[in-house]
Amino acid sequence: MKKTSEMESLTADIIVSEYESLYRMAYTYVHNESDAMDIVQESACKAITKCHTVKPQYVKTWLYRITINTAIDLIRKNKKEVIGIEDYEYGSEDSYRDFDTLDALNVLSPREKQVVILRFFEDLKLSEIAEILNENLNSVKSLLYRSLKKLKVELSEGESYHGK
């Protein structure tokens, strides 16, 4: 029992330290503050309940994976797709401020979007991203490279379109 208690404590500590990152991750999927908070809360409950099934060194990446899956499940449950920039809540306190970049993320597939968000918005290492997505490192590198090329094209087209 002591082992379970220690894992619950470790998991709770990681949840607290990563809460803002997990919230931002969830928000990029649902674009709604309330839903993002619900996702993080549900993910935290799942993690604490099942933490005894994971090795301590993998708790952080496992928690990100739970959050991603919970966000995707909510989207499926509500039968809605990720919404466009016109539906963002501009009055919200969110640290993602570059709306052109956020809008450009919509050209990416869900997998591509995950890699870009984890790498640049959450500042995770490629090896951590590979663990979270259960992919090999070279696949993650390749996916990130392709995603960045797509984003560059999208953002440069947007600049010429808006006359910047």
Backbone as JSON Lines, residues from 0, in Angstrom:
{"i":0,"aa":"M","n":[0.82,-1.2,0.0],"ca":[0.0,0.0,0.0],"c":[0.86,1.26,0.0]}
{"i":1,"aa":"K","n":[1.96,1.21,0.7],"ca":[2.82,2.39,0.78],"c":[3.29,2.8,-0.61]}
{"i":2,"aa":"K","n":[3.55,1.84,-1.47],"ca":[4.0,2.12,-2.83],"c":[2.92,2.91,-3.59]}
{"i":3,"aa":"T","n":[1.66,2.51,-3.45],"ca":[0.56,3.22,-4.1],"c":[0.46,4.64,-3.57]}
{"i":4,"aa":"S","n":[0.59,4.81,-2.27],"ca":[0.53,6.13,-1.65],"c":[1.65,7.03,-2.15]}
{"i":5,"aa":"E","n":[2.84,6.48,-2.3],"ca":[3.98,7.24,-2.81],"c":[3.74,7.64,-4.27]}
{"i":6,"aa":"M","n":[3.18,6.73,-5.06],"ca":[2.89,7.03,-6.47],"c":[1.81,8.09,-6.58]}
{"i":7,"aa":"E","n":[0.81,8.03,-5.72],"ca":[-0.25,9.05,-5.73],"c":[0.33,10.42,-5.39]}
{"i":8,"aa":"S","n":[1.22,10.45,-4.44],"ca":[1.86,11.71,-4.05],"c":[2.73,12.26,-5.18]}
{"i":9,"aa":"L","n":[3.52,11.4,-5.8],"ca":[4.36,11.8,-6.93],"c":[3.48,12.32,-8.07]}
{"i":10,"aa":"T","n":[2.43,11.59,-8.39],"ca":[1.53,11.98,-9.47],"c":[0.87,13.33,-9.17]}
{"i":11,"aa":"A","n":[0.42,13.52,-7.94],"ca":[-0.2,14.78,-7.55],"c":[0.8,15.94,-7.67]}
{"i":12,"aa":"D","n":[2.04,15.71,-7.27],"ca":[3.07,16.75,-7.39],"c":[3.3,17.14,-8.85]}
{"i":13,"aa":"I","n":[3.34,16.14,-9.73],"ca":[3.55,16.41,-11.15],"c":[2.35,17.14,-11.74]}
{"i":14,"aa":"I","n":[1.15,16.75,-11.34],"ca":[-0.05,17.43,-11.81],"c":[0.0,18.9,-11.44]}
{"i":15,"aa":"V","n":[0.36,19.19,-10.21],"ca":[0.43,20.59,-9.75],"c":[1.49,21.36,-10.54]}
{"i":16,"aa":"S","n":[2.66,20.76,-10.72],"ca":[3.75,21.47,-11.4],"c":[3.47,21.65,-12.9]}
{"i":17,"aa":"E","n":[2.71,20.75,-13.5],"ca":[2.44,20.79,-14.94],"c":[1.05,21.31,-15.28]}
{"i":18,"aa":"Y","n":[0.3,21.77,-14.27],"ca":[-1.1,22.13,-14.48],"c":[-1.3,23.13,-15.62]}
{"i":19,"aa":"E","n":[-0.55,24.22,-15.63],"ca":[-0.71,25.23,-16.66],"c":[-0.42,24.67,-18.06]}
{"i":20,"aa":"S","n":[0.62,23.87,-18.17],"ca":[0.94,23.26,-19.46],"c":[-0.16,22.31,-19.91]}
{"i":21,"aa":"L","n":[-0.68,21.54,-18.98],"ca":[-1.76,20.61,-19.31],"c":[-3.01,21.38,-19.73]}
{"i":22,"aa":"Y","n":[-3.28,22.48,-19.05],"ca":[-4.43,23.32,-19.4],"c":[-4.26,23.87,-20.82]}
{"i":23,"aa":"R","n":[-3.08,24.43,-21.11],"ca":[-2.84,24.99,-22.44],"c":[-2.97,23.91,-23.51]}
{"i":24,"aa":"M","n":[-2.47,22.72,-23.2],"ca":[-2.58,21.61,-24.14],"c":[-4.06,21.31,-24.42]}
{"i":25,"aa":"A","n":[-4.84,21.19,-23.37],"ca":[-6.26,20.9,-23.52],"c":[-6.96,22.04,-24.28]}
{"i":26,"aa":"Y","n":[-6.59,23.27,-23.96],"ca":[-7.22,24.44,-24.59],"c":[-6.99,24.45,-26.1]}
{"i":27,"aa":"T","n":[-5.81,24.02,-26.55],"ca":[-5.54,24.02,-27.98],"c":[-6.44,23.04,-28.72]}
{"i":28,"aa":"Y","n":[-6.97,22.06,-28.02],"ca":[-7.88,21.11,-28.64],"c":[-9.32,21.61,-28.65]}
{"i":29,"aa":"V","n":[-9.77,22.18,-27.55],"ca":[-11.2,22.51,-27.41],"c":[-11.51,24.0,-27.54]}
{"i":30,"aa":"H","n":[-10.51,24.86,-27.41],"ca":[-10.68,26.31,-27.54],"c":[-11.78,26.86,-26.64]}
{"i":31,"aa":"N","n":[-11.87,26.3,-25.46],"ca":[-12.89,26.73,-24.5],"c":[-12.3,26.54,-23.1]}
{"i":32,"aa":"E","n":[-12.3,27.62,-22.3],"ca":[-11.68,27.57,-20.98],"c":[-12.3,26.5,-20.08]}
{"i":33,"aa":"S","n":[-13.61,26.49,-20.04],"ca":[-14.32,25.56,-19.16],"c":[-14.04,24.1,-19.54]}
{"i":34,"aa":"D","n":[-14.14,23.81,-20.83],"ca":[-13.86,22.44,-21.29],"c":[-12.41,22.05,-21.0]}
{"i":35,"aa":"A","n":[-11.48,22.99,-21.21],"ca":[-10.06,22.71,-20.95],"c":[-9.83,22.39,-19.48]}
{"i":36,"aa":"M","n":[-10.47,23.15,-18.59],"ca":[-10.33,22.88,-17.16],"c":[-10.93,21.52,-16.8]}
{"i":37,"aa":"D","n":[-12.08,21.21,-17.41],"ca":[-12.71,19.89,-17.18],"c":[-11.79,18.76,-17.63]}
{"i":38,"aa":"I","n":[-11.14,18.96,-18.78],"ca":[-10.23,17.93,-19.31],"c":[-9.08,17.7,-18.35]}
{"i":39,"aa":"V","n":[-8.48,18.78,-17.85],"ca":[-7.35,18.64,-16.93],"c":[-7.8,17.98,-15.64]}
{"i":40,"aa":"Q","n":[-8.95,18.38,-15.15],"ca":[-9.46,17.79,-13.91],"c":[-9.75,16.3,-14.09]}
{"i":41,"aa":"E","n":[-10.39,15.95,-15.19],"ca":[-10.68,14.54,-15.45],"c":[-9.38,13.74,-15.64]}
{"i":42,"aa":"S","n":[-8.42,14.34,-16.33],"ca":[-7.12,13.69,-16.54],"c":[-6.4,13.46,-15.22]}
{"i":43,"aa":"A","n":[-6.46,14.44,-14.34],"ca":[-5.83,14.31,-13.02],"c":[-6.46,13.18,-12.23]}
{"i":44,"aa":"C","n":[-7.79,13.09,-12.27],"ca":[-8.49,12.0,-11.56],"c":[-8.08,10.64,-12.11]}
{"i":45,"aa":"K","n":[-8.05,10.53,-13.43],"ca":[-7.65,9.28,-14.07],"c":[-6.22,8.92,-13.67]}
{"i":46,"aa":"A","n":[-5.34,9.91,-13.69],"ca":[-3.93,9.67,-13.38],"c":[-3.75,9.21,-11.93]}
{"i":47,"aa":"I","n":[-4.4,9.87,-11.01],"ca":[-4.24,9.49,-9.6],"c":[-4.83,8.11,-9.34]}
{"i":48,"aa":"T","n":[-5.94,7.81,-10.0],"ca":[-6.58,6.51,-9.83],"c":[-5.72,5.37,-10.38]}
{"i":49,"aa":"K","n":[-5.04,5.62,-11.5],"ca":[-4.29,4.55,-12.17],"c":[-2.77,4.68,-12.05]}
{"i":50,"aa":"C","n":[-2.29,5.59,-11.21],"ca":[-0.85,5.87,-11.16],"c":[-0.01,4.66,-10.75]}
{"i":51,"aa":"H","n":[-0.59,3.73,-10.04],"ca":[0.16,2.54,-9.62],"c":[0.52,1.63,-10.79]}
{"i":52,"aa":"T","n":[-0.06,1.9,-11.98],"ca":[0.21,1.06,-13.14],"c":[1.38,1.55,-14.0]}
{"i":53,"aa":"V","n":[1.97,2.68,-13.62],"ca":[3.03,3.26,-14.43],"c":[4.31,3.43,-13.6]}
{"i":54,"aa":"K","n":[5.44,3.33,-14.26],"ca":[6.72,3.52,-13.58],"c":[6.91,5.01,-13.28]}
{"i":55,"aa":"P","n":[7.53,5.34,-12.15],"ca":[7.69,6.74,-11.73],"c":[8.32,7.65,-12.79]}
{"i":56,"aa":"Q","n":[9.3,7.15,-13.54],"ca":[9.99,7.99,-14.51],"c":[9.11,8.35,-15.71]}
{"i":57,"aa":"Y","n":[7.97,7.66,-15.88],"ca":[7.1,7.92,-17.01],"c":[5.83,8.68,-16.64]}
{"i":58,"aa":"V","n":[5.68,9.07,-15.4],"ca":[4.44,9.71,-14.95],"c":[4.15,10.99,-15.73]}
{"i":59,"aa":"K","n":[5.15,11.84,-15.94],"ca":[4.93,13.11,-16.63],"c":[4.44,12.9,-18.06]}
{"i":60,"aa":"T","n":[5.14,12.09,-18.82],"ca":[4.73,11.86,-20.21],"c":[3.38,11.14,-20.28]}
{"i":61,"aa":"W","n":[3.16,10.23,-19.33],"ca":[1.89,9.51,-19.25],"c":[0.75,10.49,-18.98]}
{"i":62,"aa":"L","n":[0.98,11.47,-18.14],"ca":[-0.03,12.47,-17.82],"c":[-0.39,13.31,-19.05]}
{"i":63,"aa":"Y","n":[0.6,13.67,-19.86],"ca":[0.32,14.39,-21.11],"c":[-0.52,13.53,-22.05]}
{"i":64,"aa":"R","n":[-0.17,12.25,-22.12],"ca":[-0.92,11.33,-23.0],"c":[-2.38,11.23,-22.54]}
{"i":65,"aa":"I","n":[-2.6,11.13,-21.25],"ca":[-3.97,11.07,-20.71],"c":[-4.72,12.35,-21.08]}
{"i":66,"aa":"T","n":[-4.07,13.49,-20.94],"ca":[-4.71,14.77,-21.25],"c":[-5.08,14.86,-22.73]}
{"i":67,"aa":"I","n":[-4.18,14.46,-23.59],"ca":[-4.47,14.46,-25.04],"c":[-5.65,13.54,-25.33]}
{"i":68,"aa":"N","n":[-5.62,12.32,-24.8],"ca":[-6.71,11.38,-25.05],"c":[-8.04,11.87,-24.5]}
{"i":69,"aa":"T","n":[-8.01,12.49,-23.33],"ca":[-9.24,13.01,-22.73],"c":[-9.81,14.14,-23.58]}
{"i":70,"aa":"A","n":[-8.94,15.0,-24.1],"ca":[-9.4,16.09,-24.98],"c":[-10.03,15.53,-26.25]}
{"i":71,"aa":"I","n":[-9.37,14.56,-26.85],"ca":[-9.9,13.94,-28.07],"c":[-11.23,13.25,-27.77]}
{"i":72,"aa":"D","n":[-11.32,12.57,-26.64],"ca":[-12.58,11.92,-26.26],"c":[-13.71,12.94,-26.11]}
{"i":73,"aa":"L","n":[-13.42,14.08,-25.5],"ca":[-14.44,15.11,-25.32],"c":[-14.91,15.64,-26.67]}
{"i":74,"aa":"I","n":[-13.96,15.87,-27.57],"ca":[-14.33,16.35,-28.9],"c":[-15.22,15.33,-29.6]}
{"i":75,"aa":"R","n":[-14.85,14.06,-29.54],"ca":[-15.68,13.01,-30.14],"c":[-17.05,12.95,-29.49]}
{"i":76,"aa":"K","n":[-17.07,13.02,-28.17],"ca":[-18.32,12.93,-27.43],"c":[-19.27,14.07,-27.82]}
{"i":77,"aa":"N","n":[-18.74,15.23,-27.96],"ca":[-19.57,16.39,-28.32],"c":[-19.79,16.51,-29.82]}
{"i":78,"aa":"K","n":[-19.16,15.59,-30.57],"ca":[-19.27,15.57,-32.03],"c":[-19.01,16.94,-32.64]}
{"i":79,"aa":"K","n":[-17.93,17.54,-32.17],"ca":[-17.55,18.82,-32.74],"c":[-16.1,18.76,-33.17]}
{"i":80,"aa":"E","n":[-15.76,19.56,-34.12],"ca":[-14.39,19.63,-34.59],"c":[-13.71,20.82,-33.94]}
{"i":81,"aa":"V","n":[-12.38,20.83,-34.03],"ca":[-11.63,21.96,-33.51],"c":[-12.09,23.19,-34.29]}
{"i":82,"aa":"I","n":[-12.43,24.24,-33.57],"ca":[-13.03,25.42,-34.17],"c":[-12.0,26.4,-34.69]}
{"i":83,"aa":"G","n":[-12.45,27.32,-35.53],"ca":[-11.56,28.3,-36.15],"c":[-11.28,29.48,-35.25]}
{"i":84,"aa":"I","n":[-10.44,30.35,-35.7],"ca":[-9.98,31.49,-34.91],"c":[-11.13,32.43,-34.56]}
{"i":85,"aa":"E","n":[-12.17,32.5,-35.38],"ca":[-13.26,33.42,-35.11],"c":[-14.03,33.06,-33.85]}
{"i":86,"aa":"D","n":[-13.88,31.84,-33.36],"ca":[-14.6,31.39,-32.18],"c":[-13.78,31.47,-30.9]}
{"i":87,"aa":"Y","n":[-12.55,31.98,-30.97],"ca":[-11.73,32.1,-29.77],"c":[-12.35,33.12,-28.82]}
{"i":88,"aa":"E","n":[-12.19,32.89,-27.54],"ca":[-12.66,33.84,-26.55],"c":[-11.53,34.84,-26.32]}
{"i":89,"aa":"Y","n":[-11.65,36.01,-26.94],"ca":[-10.57,36.98,-26.87],"c":[-10.37,37.55,-25.47]}
{"i":90,"aa":"G","n":[-11.37,37.51,-24.62],"ca":[-11.25,38.06,-23.28],"c":[-10.6,37.11,-22.3]}
{"i":91,"aa":"S","n":[-10.3,35.92,-22.71],"ca":[-9.78,34.92,-21.78],"c":[-8.31,35.18,-21.47]}
{"i":92,"aa":"E","n":[-7.9,34.67,-20.33],"ca":[-6.51,34.79,-19.9],"c":[-5.76,33.55,-20.39]}
{"i":93,"aa":"D","n":[-5.33,33.56,-21.63],"ca":[-4.59,32.44,-22.17],"c":[-3.23,32.94,-22.62]}
{"i":94,"aa":"S","n":[-2.21,32.12,-22.42],"ca":[-0.87,32.6,-22.74],"c":[-0.51,32.41,-24.21]}
{"i":95,"aa":"Y","n":[-1.37,31.77,-25.02],"ca":[-1.12,31.67,-26.45],"c":[-1.66,32.93,-27.1]}
{"i":96,"aa":"R","n":[-0.8,33.87,-27.43],"ca":[-1.24,35.17,-27.9],"c":[-1.14,35.35,-29.42]}
{"i":97,"aa":"D","n":[-0.4,34.54,-30.1],"ca":[-0.2,34.71,-31.53],"c":[-1.32,34.0,-32.29]}
{"i":98,"aa":"F","n":[-2.41,34.74,-32.56],"ca":[-3.58,34.13,-33.16],"c":[-3.33,33.68,-34.59]}
{"i":99,"aa":"D","n":[-2.44,34.34,-35.35],"ca":[-2.1,33.89,-36.69],"c":[-1.51,32.49,-36.64]}
{"i":100,"aa":"T","n":[-0.61,32.28,-35.68],"ca":[0.01,30.96,-35.53],"c":[-1.02,29.93,-35.09]}
{"i":101,"aa":"L","n":[-1.88,30.3,-34.14],"ca":[-2.93,29.37,-33.7],"c":[-3.84,29.0,-34.85]}
{"i":102,"aa":"D","n":[-4.22,29.97,-35.66],"ca":[-5.09,29.71,-36.8],"c":[-4.37,28.81,-37.81]}
{"i":103,"aa":"A","n":[-3.08,29.05,-38.02],"ca":[-2.31,28.25,-38.96],"c":[-2.23,26.79,-38.53]}
{"i":104,"aa":"L","n":[-2.3,26.52,-37.22],"ca":[-2.26,25.14,-36.74],"c":[-3.41,24.3,-37.29]}
{"i":105,"aa":"N","n":[-4.48,24.96,-37.73],"ca":[-5.63,24.23,-38.26],"c":[-5.33,23.51,-39.56]}
{"i":106,"aa":"V","n":[-4.24,23.86,-40.25],"ca":[-3.89,23.16,-41.49],"c":[-3.18,21.84,-41.2]}
{"i":107,"aa":"L","n":[-2.8,21.64,-39.96],"ca":[-2.08,20.41,-39.58],"c":[-3.06,19.3,-39.2]}
{"i":108,"aa":"S","n":[-2.62,18.08,-39.41],"ca":[-3.39,16.93,-38.95],"c":[-3.3,16.89,-37.42]}
{"i":109,"aa":"P","n":[-4.18,16.16,-36.76],"ca":[-4.1,16.08,-35.3],"c":[-2.74,15.63,-34.78]}
{"i":110,"aa":"R","n":[-2.13,14.65,-35.44],"ca":[-0.8,14.18,-35.02],"c":[0.25,15.27,-35.17]}
{"i":111,"aa":"E","n":[0.21,15.97,-36.32],"ca":[1.16,17.04,-36.56],"c":[0.99,18.16,-35.53]}
{"i":112,"aa":"K","n":[-0.26,18.49,-35.25],"ca":[-0.57,19.55,-34.29],"c":[-0.03,19.17,-32.9]}
{"i":113,"aa":"Q","n":[-0.2,17.9,-32.51],"ca":[0.29,17.44,-31.21],"c":[1.78,17.66,-31.09]}
{"i":114,"aa":"V","n":[2.52,17.28,-32.12],"ca":[3.98,17.4,-32.08],"c":[4.4,18.87,-31.96]}
{"i":115,"aa":"V","n":[3.79,19.74,-32.76],"ca":[4.15,21.16,-32.73],"c":[3.81,21.77,-31.38]}
{"i":116,"aa":"I","n":[2.63,21.47,-30.85],"ca":[2.22,22.03,-29.56],"c":[3.15,21.56,-28.45]}
{"i":117,"aa":"L","n":[3.43,20.26,-28.42],"ca":[4.3,19.74,-27.36],"c":[5.72,20.31,-27.46]}
{"i":118,"aa":"R","n":[6.21,20.48,-28.68],"ca":[7.59,20.96,-28.85],"c":[7.72,22.45,-28.57]}
{"i":119,"aa":"F","n":[6.85,23.27,-29.17],"ca":[7.06,24.71,-29.12],"c":[6.19,25.43,-28.09]}
{"i":120,"aa":"F","n":[5.0,24.93,-27.83],"ca":[4.15,25.59,-26.84],"c":[4.47,25.08,-25.44]}
{"i":121,"aa":"E","n":[4.81,23.81,-25.33],"ca":[5.11,23.23,-24.02],"c":[6.6,23.01,-23.8]}
{"i":122,"aa":"D","n":[7.42,23.27,-24.82],"ca":[8.88,23.22,-24.72],"c":[9.4,21.86,-24.25]}
{"i":123,"aa":"L","n":[8.78,20.8,-24.75],"ca":[9.24,19.46,-24.41],"c":[10.31,19.01,-25.39]}
{"i":124,"aa":"K","n":[11.18,18.14,-24.93],"ca":[12.23,17.58,-25.77],"c":[11.6,16.56,-26.72]}
{"i":125,"aa":"L","n":[12.26,16.34,-27.84],"ca":[11.75,15.38,-28.82],"c":[11.61,13.98,-28.23]}
{"i":126,"aa":"S","n":[12.53,13.61,-27.37],"ca":[12.44,12.28,-26.74],"c":[11.2,12.17,-25.85]}
{"i":127,"aa":"E","n":[10.86,13.26,-25.15],"ca":[9.65,13.26,-24.32],"c":[8.39,13.18,-25.19]}
{"i":128,"aa":"I","n":[8.41,13.89,-26.31],"ca":[7.28,13.85,-27.23],"c":[7.1,12.45,-27.78]}
{"i":129,"aa":"A","n":[8.21,11.8,-28.12],"ca":[8.14,10.43,-28.63],"c":[7.49,9.5,-27.6]}
{"i":130,"aa":"E","n":[7.84,9.68,-26.32],"ca":[7.23,8.87,-25.26],"c":[5.74,9.15,-25.14]}
{"i":131,"aa":"I","n":[5.37,10.43,-25.13],"ca":[3.97,10.81,-24.98],"c":[3.12,10.24,-26.11]}
{"i":132,"aa":"L","n":[3.63,10.35,-27.33],"ca":[2.87,9.9,-28.5],"c":[3.09,8.43,-28.84]}
{"i":133,"aa":"N","n":[3.94,7.78,-28.06],"ca":[4.25,6.37,-28.28],"c":[4.75,6.14,-29.72]}
{"i":134,"aa":"E","n":[5.68,6.99,-30.13],"ca":[6.29,6.93,-31.46],"c":[7.8,6.82,-31.29]}
{"i":135,"aa":"N","n":[8.48,6.38,-32.34],"ca":[9.94,6.39,-32.22],"c":[10.45,7.81,-32.52]}
{"i":136,"aa":"L","n":[11.62,8.1,-32.04],"ca":[12.19,9.44,-32.12],"c":[12.3,9.94,-33.55]}
{"i":137,"aa":"N","n":[12.75,9.1,-34.47],"ca":[12.89,9.53,-35.86],"c":[11.55,9.89,-36.49]}
{"i":138,"aa":"S","n":[10.5,9.18,-36.14],"ca":[9.17,9.5,-36.65],"c":[8.72,10.87,-36.15]}
{"i":139,"aa":"V","n":[9.01,11.16,-34.9],"ca":[8.64,12.45,-34.33],"c":[9.42,13.57,-35.02]}
{"i":140,"aa":"K","n":[10.71,13.35,-35.25],"ca":[11.53,14.36,-35.94],"c":[10.98,14.62,-37.34]}
{"i":141,"aa":"S","n":[10.67,13.57,-38.05],"ca":[10.15,13.69,-39.41],"c":[8.8,14.4,-39.41]}
{"i":142,"aa":"L","n":[7.94,14.04,-38.49],"ca":[6.62,14.65,-38.37],"c":[6.74,16.14,-38.04]}
{"i":143,"aa":"L","n":[7.66,16.49,-37.15],"ca":[7.87,17.89,-36.8],"c":[8.39,18.68,-38.01]}
{"i":144,"aa":"Y","n":[9.31,18.11,-38.73],"ca":[9.87,18.79,-39.91],"c":[8.77,19.06,-40.94]}
{"i":145,"aa":"R","n":[7.96,18.04,-41.24],"ca":[6.86,18.21,-42.2],"c":[5.85,19.25,-41.72]}
{"i":146,"aa":"S","n":[5.56,19.21,-40.44],"ca":[4.59,20.15,-39.86],"c":[5.09,21.58,-39.96]}
{"i":147,"aa":"L","n":[6.36,21.78,-39.67],"ca":[6.93,23.12,-39.74],"c":[6.93,23.65,-41.17]}
{"i":148,"aa":"K","n":[7.17,22.76,-42.15],"ca":[7.1,23.18,-43.55],"c":[5.68,23.62,-43.9]}
{"i":149,"aa":"K","n":[4.68,22.87,-43.46],"ca":[3.28,23.23,-43.71],"c":[2.95,24.57,-43.07]}
{"i":150,"aa":"L","n":[3.39,24.76,-41.83],"ca":[3.12,26.02,-41.13],"c":[3.8,27.2,-41.82]}
{"i":151,"aa":"K","n":[5.02,27.0,-42.28],"ca":[5.74,28.06,-42.95],"c":[4.99,28.49,-44.21]}
{"i":152,"aa":"V","n":[4.51,27.53,-44.98],"ca":[3.75,27.83,-46.19],"c":[2.46,28.58,-45.82]}
{"i":153,"aa":"E","n":[1.75,28.08,-44.83],"ca":[0.49,28.7,-44.4],"c":[0.71,30.13,-43.9]}
{"i":154,"aa":"L","n":[1.72,30.33,-43.08],"ca":[1.97,31.66,-42.53],"c":[2.48,32.63,-43.58]}
{"i":155,"aa":"S","n":[3.3,32.15,-44.52],"ca":[3.79,33.05,-45.57],"c":[2.68,33.4,-46.55]}
{"i":156,"aa":"E","n":[1.74,32.47,-46.81],"ca":[0.59,32.79,-47.65],"c":[-0.3,33.81,-46.96]}
{"i":157,"aa":"G","n":[-0.45,33.69,-45.65],"ca":[-1.25,34.63,-44.88],"c":[-0.68,36.03,-44.91]}
{"i":158,"aa":"E","n":[0.66,36.14,-44.85],"ca":[1.3,37.45,-44.91],"c":[1.09,38.12,-46.25]}
{"i":159,"aa":"S","n":[1.23,37.35,-47.34],"ca":[1.06,37.96,-48.66],"c":[-0.42,38.29,-48.91]}
{"i":160,"aa":"Y","n":[-1.32,37.49,-48.33],"ca":[-2.75,37.72,-48.49],"c":[-3.18,38.99,-47.76]}
{"i":161,"aa":"H","n":[-2.62,39.22,-46.59],"ca":[-2.99,40.39,-45.8],"c":[-2.13,41.62,-46.14]}
{"i":162,"aa":"G","n":[-1.24,41.46,-47.1],"ca":[-0.43,42.59,-47.52],"c":[0.6,43.03,-46.51]}
{"i":163,"aa":"K","n":[1.07,42.13,-45.68],"ca":[2.06,42.48,-44.65],"c":[3.44,42.49,-45.25]}
